């Protein structure tokens, strides 16, 4: 069972300014690094930091996020992957620059038991404390507009899966429960509508939700873990290049597209108006109110 975690403050202090998120950057070209800034490439990005007033290592080790946050001492990063927010792209790049020859194997990248990566929960309290306090290690994540992410999850897991597949059955059981699966013929019955999906998840606790639709602030302990940079997927083309340059030691700064990693986009952006009514939008905003507040989305 997933341990319970303390509630996350609704709006933490960001870069020392209480009650702000700092996550509405203007459109800018990719940030260029120079030899003078390579030791601290995140000077421009740190204005998007979200950190607690004090680091509580015991609390962080108890978070579900501790089993999610990837640690690479070689690349000087700690990264929290959020499903449906380009986490496949980041895992590919991390494994590439860690030297794994099979870095393009995304199924392997997502398998924690086989991908060769280390996670925050693998470290002792003292070692984790040193990592968290080490300012030369970039601690970052990229989040996504909860409206877009929720719809993307629905389309990917409940519309585009074959109804007789094991995956569809498992996702249906996680949305409802296994008793529902036993008394319903999900292969012949209609798929849940988007409103059905939203109605179901609004009654689930964070711990009960599948990671693909659980709140992002919960998944990554945002507000409790000391992030130097919490970016928006919508601005990834601007803010990923300096991070890629950092982890590649200046060898490249290109963030791979969905097509380049052979993981095509689900086309969610074009479907927002089709699926969302005002009522559904209000329910999603209520379910993910902490994400909206902390991540700067409206």
PDB file of C-alpha atoms in Angstrom:
ATOM      1  CA  UNK A   1       0.000   0.000   0.000  1.00  0.00           C
ATOM      2  CA  UNK A   2       1.127   3.555  -0.672  1.00  0.00           C
ATOM      3  CA  UNK A   3       1.930   5.447   2.523  1.00  0.00           C
ATOM      4  CA  UNK A   4      -0.178   8.456   3.265  1.00  0.00           C
ATOM      5  CA  UNK A   5       1.512  11.767   2.802  1.00  0.00           C
ATOM      6  CA  UNK A   6       0.904  15.080   4.464  1.00  0.00           C
ATOM      7  CA  UNK A   7      -1.210  17.583   2.598  1.00  0.00           C
ATOM      8  CA  UNK A   8       0.725  19.819   0.270  1.00  0.00           C
ATOM      9  CA  UNK A   9       0.529  23.542   0.925  1.00  0.00           C
ATOM     10  CA  UNK A  10      -1.672  25.154  -1.693  1.00  0.00           C
ATOM     11  CA  UNK A  11       0.817  27.771  -2.825  1.00  0.00           C
ATOM     12  CA  UNK A  12       4.406  27.467  -1.560  1.00  0.00           C
ATOM     13  CA  UNK A  13       7.015  30.155  -1.490  1.00  0.00           C
ATOM     14  CA  UNK A  14       8.729  30.426  -4.857  1.00  0.00           C
ATOM     15  CA  UNK A  15      12.215  31.832  -5.102  1.00  0.00           C
ATOM     16  CA  UNK A  16      11.662  33.498  -1.754  1.00  0.00           C
ATOM     17  CA  UNK A  17       8.466  35.279  -2.791  1.00  0.00           C
ATOM     18  CA  UNK A  18       5.542  33.993  -0.696  1.00  0.00           C
ATOM     19  CA  UNK A  19       2.299  33.192  -2.456  1.00  0.00           C
ATOM     20  CA  UNK A  20       3.640  33.229  -6.008  1.00  0.00           C
ATOM     21  CA  UNK A  21       4.352  30.476  -8.490  1.00  0.00           C
ATOM     22  CA  UNK A  22       6.472  32.241 -11.083  1.00  0.00           C
ATOM     23  CA  UNK A  23       5.344  29.729 -13.707  1.00  0.00           C
ATOM     24  CA  UNK A  24       4.053  31.988 -16.455  1.00  0.00           C
ATOM     25  CA  UNK A  25       7.173  32.651 -18.540  1.00  0.00           C
ATOM     26  CA  UNK A  26       7.013  34.796 -21.660  1.00  0.00           C
ATOM     27  CA  UNK A  27       7.681  33.124 -24.978  1.00  0.00           C
ATOM     28  CA  UNK A  28      11.438  33.215 -25.445  1.00  0.00           C
ATOM     29  CA  UNK A  29      13.989  31.528 -27.705  1.00  0.00           C
ATOM     30  CA  UNK A  30      15.943  28.603 -26.211  1.00  0.00           C
ATOM     31  CA  UNK A  31      18.357  29.786 -23.544  1.00  0.00           C
ATOM     32  CA  UNK A  32      21.956  29.684 -24.740  1.00  0.00           C
ATOM     33  CA  UNK A  33      24.682  28.658 -22.322  1.00  0.00           C
ATOM     34  CA  UNK A  34      28.208  30.031 -22.341  1.00  0.00           C
ATOM     35  CA  UNK A  35      31.328  28.564 -20.702  1.00  0.00           C
ATOM     36  CA  UNK A  36      30.894  31.150 -17.948  1.00  0.00           C
ATOM     37  CA  UNK A  37      27.428  29.856 -17.093  1.00  0.00           C
ATOM     38  CA  UNK A  38      27.865  26.120 -17.685  1.00  0.00           C
ATOM     39  CA  UNK A  39      28.558  25.531 -13.975  1.00  0.00           C
ATOM     40  CA  UNK A  40      25.188  27.041 -13.157  1.00  0.00           C
ATOM     41  CA  UNK A  41      22.979  26.832 -16.258  1.00  0.00           C
ATOM     42  CA  UNK A  42      19.861  27.250 -14.245  1.00  0.00           C
ATOM     43  CA  UNK A  43      20.336  30.854 -13.207  1.00  0.00           C
ATOM     44  CA  UNK A  44      17.651  31.731 -15.758  1.00  0.00           C
ATOM     45  CA  UNK A  45      15.504  28.768 -14.716  1.00  0.00           C
ATOM     46  CA  UNK A  46      15.700  29.128 -10.952  1.00  0.00           C
ATOM     47  CA  UNK A  47      13.005  31.784 -11.003  1.00  0.00           C
ATOM     48  CA  UNK A  48      10.690  28.815 -11.525  1.00  0.00           C
ATOM     49  CA  UNK A  49      11.893  27.061  -8.354  1.00  0.00           C
ATOM     50  CA  UNK A  50       9.377  25.638  -5.900  1.00  0.00           C
ATOM     51  CA  UNK A  51      10.968  24.809  -2.575  1.00  0.00           C
ATOM     52  CA  UNK A  52       9.782  24.295   1.006  1.00  0.00           C
ATOM     53  CA  UNK A  53      10.986  26.689   3.686  1.00  0.00           C
ATOM     54  CA  UNK A  54      12.967  23.788   5.176  1.00  0.00           C
ATOM     55  CA  UNK A  55      13.989  20.408   3.766  1.00  0.00           C
ATOM     56  CA  UNK A  56      12.562  17.504   5.755  1.00  0.00           C
ATOM     57  CA  UNK A  57      14.516  14.458   4.560  1.00  0.00           C
ATOM     58  CA  UNK A  58      12.467  11.978   6.600  1.00  0.00           C
ATOM     59  CA  UNK A  59       9.283  13.336   5.094  1.00  0.00           C
ATOM     60  CA  UNK A  60      10.715  13.243   1.568  1.00  0.00           C
ATOM     61  CA  UNK A  61      11.858   9.635   1.997  1.00  0.00           C
ATOM     62  CA  UNK A  62       8.302   8.697   3.016  1.00  0.00           C
ATOM     63  CA  UNK A  63       6.728  10.264  -0.080  1.00  0.00           C
ATOM     64  CA  UNK A  64       5.606   8.180  -3.059  1.00  0.00           C
ATOM     65  CA  UNK A  65       7.734  10.691  -4.987  1.00  0.00           C
ATOM     66  CA  UNK A  66      10.889   9.181  -3.470  1.00  0.00           C
ATOM     67  CA  UNK A  67      10.238   6.025  -5.504  1.00  0.00           C
ATOM     68  CA  UNK A  68       9.737   8.148  -8.633  1.00  0.00           C
ATOM     69  CA  UNK A  69      12.538  10.738  -8.581  1.00  0.00           C
ATOM     70  CA  UNK A  70      15.468   9.649 -10.745  1.00  0.00           C
ATOM     71  CA  UNK A  71      18.930  10.410  -9.376  1.00  0.00           C
ATOM     72  CA  UNK A  72      22.002  10.652 -11.608  1.00  0.00           C
ATOM     73  CA  UNK A  73      25.188  11.690  -9.884  1.00  0.00           C
ATOM     74  CA  UNK A  74      27.014  11.432 -13.214  1.00  0.00           C
ATOM     75  CA  UNK A  75      24.686  13.918 -14.903  1.00  0.00           C
ATOM     76  CA  UNK A  76      24.217  16.036 -11.745  1.00  0.00           C
ATOM     77  CA  UNK A  77      20.426  15.825 -11.808  1.00  0.00           C
ATOM     78  CA  UNK A  78      17.410  14.661  -9.848  1.00  0.00           C
ATOM     79  CA  UNK A  79      14.355  14.433 -12.113  1.00  0.00           C
ATOM     80  CA  UNK A  80      10.761  13.537 -11.292  1.00  0.00           C
ATOM     81  CA  UNK A  81       8.944  11.977 -14.269  1.00  0.00           C
ATOM     82  CA  UNK A  82       5.257  12.880 -14.616  1.00  0.00           C
ATOM     83  CA  UNK A  83       3.233  10.590 -16.905  1.00  0.00           C
ATOM     84  CA  UNK A  84       1.639  12.448 -19.831  1.00  0.00           C
ATOM     85  CA  UNK A  85       4.208  15.265 -19.513  1.00  0.00           C
ATOM     86  CA  UNK A  86       7.020  14.084 -21.834  1.00  0.00           C
ATOM     87  CA  UNK A  87       8.539  11.834 -19.181  1.00  0.00           C
ATOM     88  CA  UNK A  88       9.432   9.255 -21.880  1.00  0.00           C
ATOM     89  CA  UNK A  89      11.534  11.872 -23.667  1.00  0.00           C
ATOM     90  CA  UNK A  90      13.419  12.756 -20.496  1.00  0.00           C
ATOM     91  CA  UNK A  91      14.036   9.137 -19.514  1.00  0.00           C
ATOM     92  CA  UNK A  92      15.409   8.471 -22.997  1.00  0.00           C
ATOM     93  CA  UNK A  93      17.798  11.428 -22.747  1.00  0.00           C
ATOM     94  CA  UNK A  94      18.906  10.536 -19.227  1.00  0.00           C
ATOM     95  CA  UNK A  95      19.623   6.920 -20.177  1.00  0.00           C
ATOM     96  CA  UNK A  96      21.373   8.065 -23.376  1.00  0.00           C
ATOM     97  CA  UNK A  97      23.806  10.262 -21.473  1.00  0.00           C
ATOM     98  CA  UNK A  98      24.246   7.699 -18.731  1.00  0.00           C
ATOM     99  CA  UNK A  99      25.711   5.537 -21.506  1.00  0.00           C
ATOM    100  CA  UNK A 100      23.019   2.901 -21.972  1.00  0.00           C
ATOM    101  CA  UNK A 101      23.225   1.505 -25.520  1.00  0.00           C
ATOM    102  CA  UNK A 102      19.535   0.539 -25.407  1.00  0.00           C
ATOM    103  CA  UNK A 103      18.418   4.060 -24.464  1.00  0.00           C
ATOM    104  CA  UNK A 104      15.815   4.150 -27.249  1.00  0.00           C
ATOM    105  CA  UNK A 105      13.906   1.222 -25.688  1.00  0.00           C
ATOM    106  CA  UNK A 106      11.072   3.108 -23.962  1.00  0.00           C
ATOM    107  CA  UNK A 107       9.454   0.004 -22.484  1.00  0.00           C
ATOM    108  CA  UNK A 108      12.749  -0.719 -20.740  1.00  0.00           C
ATOM    109  CA  UNK A 109      13.128   2.919 -19.707  1.00  0.00           C
ATOM    110  CA  UNK A 110       9.820   2.730 -17.826  1.00  0.00           C
ATOM    111  CA  UNK A 111      10.706  -0.553 -16.073  1.00  0.00           C
ATOM    112  CA  UNK A 112      12.324   0.493 -12.806  1.00  0.00           C
ATOM    113  CA  UNK A 113      13.603  -3.025 -12.144  1.00  0.00           C
ATOM    114  CA  UNK A 114      15.535  -3.159 -15.430  1.00  0.00           C
ATOM    115  CA  UNK A 115      16.301   0.367 -16.627  1.00  0.00           C
ATOM    116  CA  UNK A 116      19.513   0.700 -14.618  1.00  0.00           C
ATOM    117  CA  UNK A 117      18.524   4.027 -13.087  1.00  0.00           C
ATOM    118  CA  UNK A 118      18.717   4.965  -9.414  1.00  0.00           C
ATOM    119  CA  UNK A 119      15.887   6.573  -7.472  1.00  0.00           C
ATOM    120  CA  UNK A 120      15.743   8.774  -4.396  1.00  0.00           C
ATOM    121  CA  UNK A 121      14.449   5.946  -2.199  1.00  0.00           C
ATOM    122  CA  UNK A 122      17.609   3.943  -2.940  1.00  0.00           C
ATOM    123  CA  UNK A 123      19.665   6.331  -0.785  1.00  0.00           C
ATOM    124  CA  UNK A 124      20.101   6.451   2.957  1.00  0.00           C
ATOM    125  CA  UNK A 125      18.770   9.436   4.863  1.00  0.00           C
ATOM    126  CA  UNK A 126      22.251  10.964   5.169  1.00  0.00           C
ATOM    127  CA  UNK A 127      23.147  10.403   1.516  1.00  0.00           C
ATOM    128  CA  UNK A 128      19.814  11.792   0.355  1.00  0.00           C
ATOM    129  CA  UNK A 129      20.286  14.843   2.578  1.00  0.00           C
ATOM    130  CA  UNK A 130      23.641  15.517   0.927  1.00  0.00           C
ATOM    131  CA  UNK A 131      22.093  15.196  -2.531  1.00  0.00           C
ATOM    132  CA  UNK A 132      19.232  17.533  -1.672  1.00  0.00           C
ATOM    133  CA  UNK A 133      21.595  20.150  -0.253  1.00  0.00           C
ATOM    134  CA  UNK A 134      24.061  19.912  -3.143  1.00  0.00           C
ATOM    135  CA  UNK A 135      23.445  23.043  -5.215  1.00  0.00           C
ATOM    136  CA  UNK A 136      25.429  21.615  -8.147  1.00  0.00           C
ATOM    137  CA  UNK A 137      22.709  18.984  -8.683  1.00  0.00           C
ATOM    138  CA  UNK A 138      19.758  20.206 -10.730  1.00  0.00           C
ATOM    139  CA  UNK A 139      16.438  19.117  -9.258  1.00  0.00           C
ATOM    140  CA  UNK A 140      13.663  19.499 -11.802  1.00  0.00           C
ATOM    141  CA  UNK A 141      10.417  18.316 -13.318  1.00  0.00           C
ATOM    142  CA  UNK A 142       8.047  19.334 -16.092  1.00  0.00           C
ATOM    143  CA  UNK A 143       4.312  19.508 -15.410  1.00  0.00           C
ATOM    144  CA  UNK A 144       1.371  19.842 -17.799  1.00  0.00           C
ATOM    145  CA  UNK A 145      -1.890  21.780 -17.903  1.00  0.00           C
ATOM    146  CA  UNK A 146      -4.239  19.519 -15.863  1.00  0.00           C
ATOM    147  CA  UNK A 147      -7.057  20.023 -18.386  1.00  0.00           C
ATOM    148  CA  UNK A 148      -4.910  18.780 -21.238  1.00  0.00           C
ATOM    149  CA  UNK A 149      -3.265  16.023 -19.196  1.00  0.00           C
ATOM    150  CA  UNK A 150      -6.591  14.632 -17.948  1.00  0.00           C
ATOM    151  CA  UNK A 151      -7.999  14.453 -21.462  1.00  0.00           C
ATOM    152  CA  UNK A 152      -4.790  12.973 -22.849  1.00  0.00           C
ATOM    153  CA  UNK A 153      -4.946  10.236 -20.232  1.00  0.00           C
ATOM    154  CA  UNK A 154      -8.584   9.469 -21.028  1.00  0.00           C
ATOM    155  CA  UNK A 155      -7.981   9.252 -24.773  1.00  0.00           C
ATOM    156  CA  UNK A 156      -4.861   7.126 -24.391  1.00  0.00           C
ATOM    157  CA  UNK A 157      -6.144   4.687 -21.779  1.00  0.00           C
ATOM    158  CA  UNK A 158      -9.879   4.441 -22.483  1.00  0.00           C
ATOM    159  CA  UNK A 159     -10.419   5.359 -26.140  1.00  0.00           C
ATOM    160  CA  UNK A 160      -7.327   4.130 -27.954  1.00  0.00           C
ATOM    161  CA  UNK A 161      -6.895   0.790 -26.171  1.00  0.00           C
ATOM    162  CA  UNK A 162      -8.516  -2.352 -27.564  1.00  0.00           C
ATOM    163  CA  UNK A 163     -11.440  -3.275 -25.329  1.00  0.00           C
ATOM    164  CA  UNK A 164     -10.364  -6.920 -25.119  1.00  0.00           C
ATOM    165  CA  UNK A 165      -6.782  -6.042 -24.112  1.00  0.00           C
ATOM    166  CA  UNK A 166      -5.350  -6.687 -20.667  1.00  0.00           C
ATOM    167  CA  UNK A 167      -4.341  -3.027 -20.465  1.00  0.00           C
ATOM    168  CA  UNK A 168      -7.892  -1.792 -20.997  1.00  0.00           C
ATOM    169  CA  UNK A 169      -9.174  -4.233 -18.395  1.00  0.00           C
ATOM    170  CA  UNK A 170      -6.608  -3.069 -15.849  1.00  0.00           C
ATOM    171  CA  UNK A 171      -7.302   0.615 -16.440  1.00  0.00           C
ATOM    172  CA  UNK A 172     -11.050  -0.010 -16.134  1.00  0.00           C
ATOM    173  CA  UNK A 173     -10.479  -1.807 -12.836  1.00  0.00           C
ATOM    174  CA  UNK A 174      -8.403   1.115 -11.569  1.00  0.00           C
ATOM    175  CA  UNK A 175     -11.071   3.580 -12.646  1.00  0.00           C
ATOM    176  CA  UNK A 176     -13.910   1.594 -11.077  1.00  0.00           C
ATOM    177  CA  UNK A 177     -12.805  -1.541  -9.195  1.00  0.00           C
ATOM    178  CA  UNK A 178     -12.297  -5.248  -9.853  1.00  0.00           C
ATOM    179  CA  UNK A 179     -15.814  -6.049  -8.673  1.00  0.00           C
ATOM    180  CA  UNK A 180     -17.119  -3.814 -11.474  1.00  0.00           C
ATOM    181  CA  UNK A 181     -15.039  -5.797 -13.969  1.00  0.00           C
ATOM    182  CA  UNK A 182     -16.453  -9.094 -12.699  1.00  0.00           C
ATOM    183  CA  UNK A 183     -20.098  -8.099 -13.106  1.00  0.00           C
ATOM    184  CA  UNK A 184     -19.774  -6.102 -16.351  1.00  0.00           C
ATOM    185  CA  UNK A 185     -18.811  -7.268 -19.810  1.00  0.00           C
ATOM    186  CA  UNK A 186     -16.474  -4.409 -20.625  1.00  0.00           C
ATOM    187  CA  UNK A 187     -15.735  -5.798 -24.089  1.00  0.00           C
ATOM    188  CA  UNK A 188     -19.313  -5.442 -25.300  1.00  0.00           C
ATOM    189  CA  UNK A 189     -20.393  -2.492 -23.172  1.00  0.00           C
ATOM    190  CA  UNK A 190     -19.829   1.107 -24.197  1.00  0.00           C
ATOM    191  CA  UNK A 191     -16.545   2.669 -23.205  1.00  0.00           C
ATOM    192  CA  UNK A 192     -16.794   5.208 -20.379  1.00  0.00           C
ATOM    193  CA  UNK A 193     -17.388   8.727 -21.663  1.00  0.00           C
ATOM    194  CA  UNK A 194     -14.980  11.496 -20.758  1.00  0.00           C
ATOM    195  CA  UNK A 195     -17.547  12.773 -18.253  1.00  0.00           C
ATOM    196  CA  UNK A 196     -17.808   9.267 -16.755  1.00  0.00           C
ATOM    197  CA  UNK A 197     -14.025   9.247 -16.358  1.00  0.00           C
ATOM    198  CA  UNK A 198     -13.963  12.675 -14.705  1.00  0.00           C
ATOM    199  CA  UNK A 199     -16.844  11.749 -12.402  1.00  0.00           C
ATOM    200  CA  UNK A 200     -15.040   8.616 -11.239  1.00  0.00           C
ATOM    201  CA  UNK A 201     -11.650  10.149 -10.507  1.00  0.00           C
ATOM    202  CA  UNK A 202     -13.093  13.043  -8.509  1.00  0.00           C
ATOM    203  CA  UNK A 203     -14.040  10.594  -5.740  1.00  0.00           C
ATOM    204  CA  UNK A 204     -10.655   8.864  -5.596  1.00  0.00           C
ATOM    205  CA  UNK A 205      -7.952   9.700  -3.093  1.00  0.00           C
ATOM    206  CA  UNK A 206      -4.519  10.589  -4.430  1.00  0.00           C
ATOM    207  CA  UNK A 207      -3.226   7.211  -3.298  1.00  0.00           C
ATOM    208  CA  UNK A 208      -5.997   5.357  -5.148  1.00  0.00           C
ATOM    209  CA  UNK A 209      -5.382   7.032  -8.491  1.00  0.00           C
ATOM    210  CA  UNK A 210      -3.366   5.533 -11.300  1.00  0.00           C
ATOM    211  CA  UNK A 211      -0.173   7.511 -11.865  1.00  0.00           C
ATOM    212  CA  UNK A 212      -1.354   8.636 -15.302  1.00  0.00           C
ATOM    213  CA  UNK A 213      -4.193  10.677 -13.816  1.00  0.00           C
ATOM    214  CA  UNK A 214      -3.070  11.284 -10.229  1.00  0.00           C
ATOM    215  CA  UNK A 215      -2.325  14.910  -9.267  1.00  0.00           C
ATOM    216  CA  UNK A 216       1.108  15.991 -10.415  1.00  0.00           C
ATOM    217  CA  UNK A 217       1.863  17.807  -7.168  1.00  0.00           C
ATOM    218  CA  UNK A 218       1.184  14.542  -5.308  1.00  0.00           C
ATOM    219  CA  UNK A 219       3.243  12.368  -7.664  1.00  0.00           C
ATOM    220  CA  UNK A 220       6.340  14.539  -7.344  1.00  0.00           C
ATOM    221  CA  UNK A 221       5.933  15.971  -3.855  1.00  0.00           C
ATOM    222  CA  UNK A 222       5.843  19.505  -5.208  1.00  0.00           C
ATOM    223  CA  UNK A 223       5.962  21.903  -2.276  1.00  0.00           C
ATOM    224  CA  UNK A 224       7.880  19.388  -0.154  1.00  0.00           C
ATOM    225  CA  UNK A 225      10.781  18.442  -2.427  1.00  0.00           C
ATOM    226  CA  UNK A 226      13.268  21.281  -3.171  1.00  0.00           C
ATOM    227  CA  UNK A 227      12.857  21.769  -6.920  1.00  0.00           C
ATOM    228  CA  UNK A 228      15.233  24.202  -8.622  1.00  0.00           C
ATOM    229  CA  UNK A 229      12.963  24.228 -11.641  1.00  0.00           C
ATOM    230  CA  UNK A 230       9.344  23.230 -12.209  1.00  0.00           C
ATOM    231  CA  UNK A 231       8.688  23.785 -15.886  1.00  0.00           C
ATOM    232  CA  UNK A 232       5.603  23.638 -18.028  1.00  0.00           C
ATOM    233  CA  UNK A 233       5.369  21.126 -20.837  1.00  0.00           C
ATOM    234  CA  UNK A 234       3.841  23.891 -22.932  1.00  0.00           C
ATOM    235  CA  UNK A 235       7.194  25.751 -22.745  1.00  0.00           C
ATOM    236  CA  UNK A 236       9.469  22.727 -23.105  1.00  0.00           C
ATOM    237  CA  UNK A 237      11.040  23.959 -26.355  1.00  0.00           C
ATOM    238  CA  UNK A 238      12.281  27.044 -24.529  1.00  0.00           C
ATOM    239  CA  UNK A 239      13.346  25.557 -21.210  1.00  0.00           C
ATOM    240  CA  UNK A 240      14.532  22.038 -22.078  1.00  0.00           C
ATOM    241  CA  UNK A 241      17.625  23.012 -24.167  1.00  0.00           C
ATOM    242  CA  UNK A 242      19.758  24.328 -21.283  1.00  0.00           C
ATOM    243  CA  UNK A 243      18.909  21.238 -19.243  1.00  0.00           C
ATOM    244  CA  UNK A 244      19.836  18.959 -22.144  1.00  0.00           C
ATOM    245  CA  UNK A 245      23.090  20.900 -22.527  1.00  0.00           C
ATOM    246  CA  UNK A 246      23.710  20.451 -18.804  1.00  0.00           C
ATOM    247  CA  UNK A 247      23.204  16.689 -18.759  1.00  0.00           C
ATOM    248  CA  UNK A 248      25.151  16.198 -22.008  1.00  0.00           C
ATOM    249  CA  UNK A 249      28.112  18.290 -20.798  1.00  0.00           C
ATOM    250  CA  UNK A 250      27.580  20.695 -23.674  1.00  0.00           C
ATOM    251  CA  UNK A 251      27.394  18.030 -26.407  1.00  0.00           C
ATOM    252  CA  UNK A 252      23.801  18.817 -27.453  1.00  0.00           C
ATOM    253  CA  UNK A 253      20.792  20.915 -26.541  1.00  0.00           C
ATOM    254  CA  UNK A 254      18.035  19.346 -28.634  1.00  0.00           C
ATOM    255  CA  UNK A 255      14.995  17.991 -26.826  1.00  0.00           C
ATOM    256  CA  UNK A 256      13.612  15.059 -28.859  1.00  0.00           C
ATOM    257  CA  UNK A 257      10.109  15.317 -30.285  1.00  0.00           C
ATOM    258  CA  UNK A 258       7.421  12.669 -29.866  1.00  0.00           C
ATOM    259  CA  UNK A 259       7.997  11.506 -33.427  1.00  0.00           C
ATOM    260  CA  UNK A 260      11.743  11.247 -32.876  1.00  0.00           C
ATOM    261  CA  UNK A 261      11.278   8.910 -29.926  1.00  0.00           C
ATOM    262  CA  UNK A 262       8.595   7.007 -31.885  1.00  0.00           C
ATOM    263  CA  UNK A 263       5.894   7.875 -29.353  1.00  0.00           C
ATOM    264  CA  UNK A 264       3.390   9.926 -31.398  1.00  0.00           C
ATOM    265  CA  UNK A 265       1.347  12.650 -29.755  1.00  0.00           C
ATOM    266  CA  UNK A 266      -2.275  11.825 -29.016  1.00  0.00           C
ATOM    267  CA  UNK A 267      -3.544  15.055 -30.540  1.00  0.00           C
ATOM    268  CA  UNK A 268      -5.122  16.231 -27.290  1.00  0.00           C
ATOM    269  CA  UNK A 269      -4.708  19.915 -28.100  1.00  0.00           C
ATOM    270  CA  UNK A 270      -7.167  19.653 -30.984  1.00  0.00           C
ATOM    271  CA  UNK A 271      -9.725  17.801 -28.845  1.00  0.00           C
ATOM    272  CA  UNK A 272     -10.086  20.137 -25.853  1.00  0.00           C
ATOM    273  CA  UNK A 273     -13.141  21.975 -27.187  1.00  0.00           C
ATOM    274  CA  UNK A 274     -14.712  18.729 -28.366  1.00  0.00           C
ATOM    275  CA  UNK A 275     -14.622  17.005 -24.973  1.00  0.00           C
ATOM    276  CA  UNK A 276     -14.850  19.766 -22.383  1.00  0.00           C
ATOM    277  CA  UNK A 277     -18.077  21.363 -21.211  1.00  0.00           C
ATOM    278  CA  UNK A 278     -18.081  24.038 -18.516  1.00  0.00           C
ATOM    279  CA  UNK A 279     -19.323  21.448 -16.030  1.00  0.00           C
ATOM    280  CA  UNK A 280     -16.571  18.941 -16.822  1.00  0.00           C
ATOM    281  CA  UNK A 281     -13.961  21.690 -16.695  1.00  0.00           C
ATOM    282  CA  UNK A 282     -15.178  22.747 -13.238  1.00  0.00           C
ATOM    283  CA  UNK A 283     -14.936  19.151 -11.979  1.00  0.00           C
ATOM    284  CA  UNK A 284     -11.376  18.770 -13.256  1.00  0.00           C
ATOM    285  CA  UNK A 285     -10.389  22.088 -11.687  1.00  0.00           C
ATOM    286  CA  UNK A 286     -11.842  20.913  -8.378  1.00  0.00           C
ATOM    287  CA  UNK A 287     -10.180  17.482  -8.500  1.00  0.00           C
ATOM    288  CA  UNK A 288      -6.789  18.978  -9.345  1.00  0.00           C
ATOM    289  CA  UNK A 289      -7.099  22.235  -7.440  1.00  0.00           C
ATOM    290  CA  UNK A 290      -3.636  21.887  -5.884  1.00  0.00           C
ATOM    291  CA  UNK A 291      -2.056  21.405  -9.312  1.00  0.00           C
ATOM    292  CA  UNK A 292      -3.795  24.496 -10.655  1.00  0.00           C
ATOM    293  CA  UNK A 293      -2.736  26.567  -7.646  1.00  0.00           C
ATOM    294  CA  UNK A 294       0.853  25.366  -7.389  1.00  0.00           C
ATOM    295  CA  UNK A 295       1.734  25.016 -11.060  1.00  0.00           C
ATOM    296  CA  UNK A 296       0.338  28.316 -12.270  1.00  0.00           C
ATOM    297  CA  UNK A 297      -2.427  27.012 -14.522  1.00  0.00           C
ATOM    298  CA  UNK A 298      -5.902  28.548 -14.854  1.00  0.00           C
TER     299      UNK A 298
END
